[in-house]
Amino acid sequence: MTKHILLVLITGVFFLPAPLLPASELRTAAASFSELSPELDGEIERDPAWSGIPWSRELFYLHRRKQPPVNATRFKTLYTGDALYFAVECREQDISKLKRIYNFGEFWNYDNLELFLQPKEKELMQLVGNYEGMKQNIVARDVARRTGYKTSWLCAAKLGGDRWYLEICVPFYLLGVVPDRGDVSMPFNLCRNSVSASERSTWSFQSGSFNNVKDFGRLVLRKAPENRRSALRQALSRPHWSALEERWLAIRNDPAWKPVFDRNPREYAELMRYDRKRMREPDYAARFYGNLSRLETYSGKLRTEKRERILKRLFEETGHEAQGGMP
Amino acid sequence: MKKEAASFLVLLLTGVLHAAGIPVPVFETTFRTDASGRLLDNTPDPVTGKLTPGAAIRKSAIGNVLELEGKLNNGAVFNSAPKLLLPDKFTISGWVWFRNAPDPGGERPYRVYTFFFRGEQQRICMSDCVSTQFSADGEFFTLRTPPKTISPNAWTHLAYCYSVPEGKHYLYVNGVKQAERTASVIKKRIPPFPIPNNAPLQFGSLGYFFPLKGCIARPRVYPETMTPEQIIAGEQDMVRLLLADLERRSAAIPGTEELRTKLRRIMEQAVIPLNVLPGFYAELERFQKVQKLRKNAGTGGAPLIYSVVDPMEPDIFYRDSDLPESGRNGTIRIAAARNEYEPASFLVKALSELKRVLPVVEELKRRDGVSIPPSAIDIRLVKQIVVAGRTLSPNVLIHDDKLLKVDPLKMEMSLRLSKPEGVRYHNVTAKTPVVLPKREQTAEKFPVYDAKQLQALDLQPGVTQQFWLTLKTTPDMQPGLYSSRIRLTADGTTLCFIPLKVRILPFSLPDPKTNYDPSREFTTSVYFFDTADSGTDAGRDGAINYVMPLSGKQFQACLKNLREHGIRHPTIIMGNWFPGWNSWVKPQAPRVYPDAELMKQRMKERIAMLKEAGFPLRPLYLHTGGNVGFREFYDRKQHRELLRKFLAEGTAFYRELLGHDEIYHYGLDEAEDERLRKEFEVWEDMRAMNAKVYTTLKAANIPLVAGKVDVAVAVHKPEKSNAKLMHDNGGRLWVYAQPFASQASAYPHRKGYGYGVYFADYDGICNYSFNHWDWRTIPWDMHNQNRFYYAMPTADGIIDTPGWEGYREGIDDVRYATKLRQEILRAGSDPRKKETAEKASCFLDSVRIDTMEFDPAWTRLQIIDFILDLTEEQK
């Protein structure tokens, strides 16, 4: 009798319907808090910040095909008090075949890595870097508006004998979300264009174009340690030092800003004296931000005033114009 | 008793379907349950099923439906059976409904909805389209409908057919085939092969992914591949119930009498197409929105509301777009120089049925009484037309709404043909493309005429209608501020006024020049498919597609339109090969023109018309068959003297016509790598023989061609460094495909072909194309494949599109910048204006086109301000 029962049980096991598992359809990567910030120089192996972080294990897929590419890619990720970091290793079968870059504005024509993140609805970010540390990005208009056009992020690269590394720093100010209350999960994908091997590959299988969010995997930012949550929240409201620097460098020599500088000499003088090395100090960056904000607020005010003046000049608007409507 | 009831149902189902010639399904469920709660199948030899958590059965207007909460793994699962093996052919169908489409940016498992799932290998899913994946042995058979083929808040019928004997698989939405393929997509690209599948049938979830949040009704599996007629016939009971339900719901909303009449009329038909449903659902939603608007205090009981919008903004407005609050009850403001066309726009949404609505411009008056006649402002309506995929798009600017009859319920459109014997309407949204031989695409067969002025139109409640104004200024207009109003009338009664202010600026705009050298022409060109007849015979048919010769009147209308849109050097493409240039290159470019004299005569007439239309024709840009026919096959030893002969003959011909020999010849279009390099020799020889060369290419090839061509037309985002490289090597740089020509949105064309190019120090623009439509159907046909054009044809001219208006606005932006540069130079000698001139110069040098903040409209406003500063002081 027991034998029969056993036989039935064994048979039953073989004929049970297979569990309805997703069969690796959803990939998830996780980033945890790190006290150490990576030195953004493309050097991964010797950087203590990366030493405890494991490389991703899953093979990339060829674009739209469930096969691994010739040129393998793997990555690590972590976050600090003010930014999310990625370290990516891009293997090359023949490094001499990397395409010389003429105009990285057309980044899709060159060997590159594309990082896609969508932390919020309508805020898709596409950050592109290459083996020379050049970068391009496409961010949704909503992101630009939310950040006051401070959409800076950083990358650095290092070329090896049979691979190249890319380090990416995405400030939380740009990202717009932090894991202060719990894990934060968002659509995410890494895509690689390898001109050298004539192939394109993706971490999460992609049946459509690279920016097809439906086929993204997930990036999970693990909840921050309690003593770091406040700093993270601050990072949301204060632009990253790199964004501040980028913005300042963009306007510093812009003649259009001269009237703003002339009317705010103290802020201008302080900004002109800024010490790049000190920008990572929170207090220093906060002061820098304060000065820059005052210039930008004044610039915004000037723009509004100028616009009103021009419209008044053209259309003699007094602000009491009759509105349209019923007769 | 229950057994008898079940048997009755089975017999009824079989009987009814057989009688209609429809295959009988081997599986169908209306979600009946037995005493133990098992779900039942209505067919012979039934299988049973069960609900999973998150699923419930509820009653609806169409009987029992499966209601799903959107929880992972929610749905109904039915056991398999031998009758469901169906390896060679089958149809899976059913009805779905959801309130909101899945969020593509949401959590991955929730980004898509599932209708059907079977094992790991078969699925039918929905988002803003319907997609299917049926696979086995590493081969994937996938289909995807165009976007917007399935809408929220509307019951939709899906049917997927797989057929090994036919070697195809199809996807139908509401009985209309939306996708079809004959091969797999990944590996071997082979036709459908048998896929036996014994897995359970699951509805509503893909295992732990993509749960539907909505409802499913009466899914079926057939052992055959159904025809569309069978699909439609098999669902007549359901569609009637749905239409009856729509009628009942409409009855509660005032003003829906006509809608209900249409519903009743449709229900009288013997066979009701399923694709009437989306339109009726959209109509019901429209009335519901109007009801909500009427209740809104802000409308104050008015019969309509309006909002002023910027026609050059990135937003596109559709039938169901809400009116932007920022422009509600606003004033239209236009500032224009004394020789330009300047657009403005407003939206109207009627809150009740309005007949014969006509916006009327009143006289524009300056405070001292000087006036501008209302005829200076042309008003057109932005017409939503049915385009590929059977969706609506605001693609054309017309005067007469009746030119195109659009039925948004059926997504059909017909084009008015004004024949001598009377008007008839030609269906341009047939189920399949109406392919016509070239010789039939004439204006005689398709006499399409728009009115010359805006005609009154009827407005339905809740539908947003956009109107497009174009102010045409003339040099004799006196500068100053003019006020006016636009009266919105219906049947002659004024419903509403829109204030209008027009500032005529005290200057005219010059022809555009480059930013880096204000003495150098900024070339404004576009690909012009200029098939012309001899043009002088008034009785000759014109054309409705470029593949047939335009009549003289049409040709002149095209030229006028091009010139009015700022084009000064259209690229002449068609029929310009000088006789005999290509006769030697068979078989590579086998164009032989036996009648050389006719060709010469036609070119002479074409040149005469271009001259008459005011084109400078210096230089002349000809699309001459790829290096005058030598393409990449030029062999210096063999062909040099031939080349010399061709060029000498052609140049002599044009010198006689034009008085000069500045002729630009097109290279190979978008050549790369070896093909591009092979052109270098013929270019060198052509240029040595005083001919000039222009060609299209990618940015990466600019270093290769700099110094070898006279003009590079590059496809990429403009970069100053590229312009400098070309200039340093004696060449010039234009841009195209930034973006390609399109119809519905003006903004990208204004930005891409205006300041976006000018401030990068480029020398011109030449986008593809003015009028290159697919030659297989008339351009108005929904199925017309080619998308890259700016204008639409009529029997006597051209119809503009918002995209084309954006191209003109970009050119005008360059003209404004040119004007400012000229005034800066002029101010150099006047000490009173020196400081202003310096500020203006700094401003122009500081414009950054590659930031997200860049706004062409704001840039132009500041340029106008500087021009006024520099010119008004001259008084």
PDB file of C-alpha atoms in Angstrom, chain B residues 386-389 428-429 432-434 441 544-547 743 771-789 791-793:
ATOM      1  CA  VAL B 386      -7.948  60.091 -40.177  1.00  0.00           C
ATOM      2  CA  VAL B 387      -4.388  58.889 -40.592  1.00  0.00           C
ATOM      3  CA  ALA B 388      -2.662  55.499 -40.670  1.00  0.00           C
ATOM      4  CA  GLY B 389      -3.737  53.359 -37.754  1.00  0.00           C
ATOM      5  CA  VAL B 428     -10.037  57.561 -48.405  1.00  0.00           C
ATOM      6  CA  THR B 429     -10.180  55.200 -45.452  1.00  0.00           C
ATOM      7  CA  THR B 432      -7.220  48.147 -47.705  1.00  0.00           C
ATOM      8  CA  PRO B 433      -5.189  50.714 -49.644  1.00  0.00           C
ATOM      9  CA  VAL B 434      -6.710  51.714 -52.953  1.00  0.00           C
ATOM     10  CA  GLN B 441      -3.728  60.167 -60.152  1.00  0.00           C
ATOM     11  CA  ILE B 544      -3.056  64.843 -57.408  1.00  0.00           C
ATOM     12  CA  ASN B 545       0.293  63.157 -56.807  1.00  0.00           C
ATOM     13  CA  TYR B 546       3.803  64.160 -57.802  1.00  0.00           C
ATOM     14  CA  VAL B 547       4.099  61.105 -60.062  1.00  0.00           C
ATOM     15  CA  GLN B 743       2.361  67.754 -40.478  1.00  0.00           C
ATOM     16  CA  ASN B 771       5.530  67.077 -51.502  1.00  0.00           C
ATOM     17  CA  HIS B 772       6.990  63.593 -51.693  1.00  0.00           C
ATOM     18  CA  TRP B 773       4.000  61.337 -51.090  1.00  0.00           C
ATOM     19  CA  ASP B 774       3.778  57.616 -51.646  1.00  0.00           C
ATOM     20  CA  TRP B 775       3.031  57.134 -55.343  1.00  0.00           C
ATOM     21  CA  ARG B 776       0.803  54.086 -54.895  1.00  0.00           C
ATOM     22  CA  THR B 777      -2.253  55.847 -53.465  1.00  0.00           C
ATOM     23  CA  ILE B 778      -3.472  59.411 -53.592  1.00  0.00           C
ATOM     24  CA  PRO B 779      -1.843  61.503 -50.818  1.00  0.00           C
ATOM     25  CA  TRP B 780      -5.171  61.940 -49.023  1.00  0.00           C
ATOM     26  CA  ASP B 781      -5.586  58.210 -48.631  1.00  0.00           C
ATOM     27  CA  MET B 782      -5.163  57.067 -45.046  1.00  0.00           C
ATOM     28  CA  HIS B 783      -2.855  54.318 -46.287  1.00  0.00           C
ATOM     29  CA  ASN B 784      -0.443  56.663 -48.065  1.00  0.00           C
ATOM     30  CA  GLN B 785       2.834  55.284 -46.777  1.00  0.00           C
ATOM     31  CA  ASN B 786       5.342  58.063 -47.040  1.00  0.00           C
ATOM     32  CA  ARG B 787       5.259  60.315 -43.979  1.00  0.00           C
ATOM     33  CA  PHE B 788       7.901  62.939 -44.798  1.00  0.00           C
ATOM     34  CA  TYR B 789       6.073  65.825 -46.420  1.00  0.00           C
ATOM     35  CA  ALA B 791       1.985  69.999 -47.876  1.00  0.00           C
ATOM     36  CA  MET B 792      -1.154  68.373 -49.277  1.00  0.00           C
ATOM     37  CA  PRO B 793      -2.300  68.694 -52.894  1.00  0.00           C
TER      38      PRO B 793
END
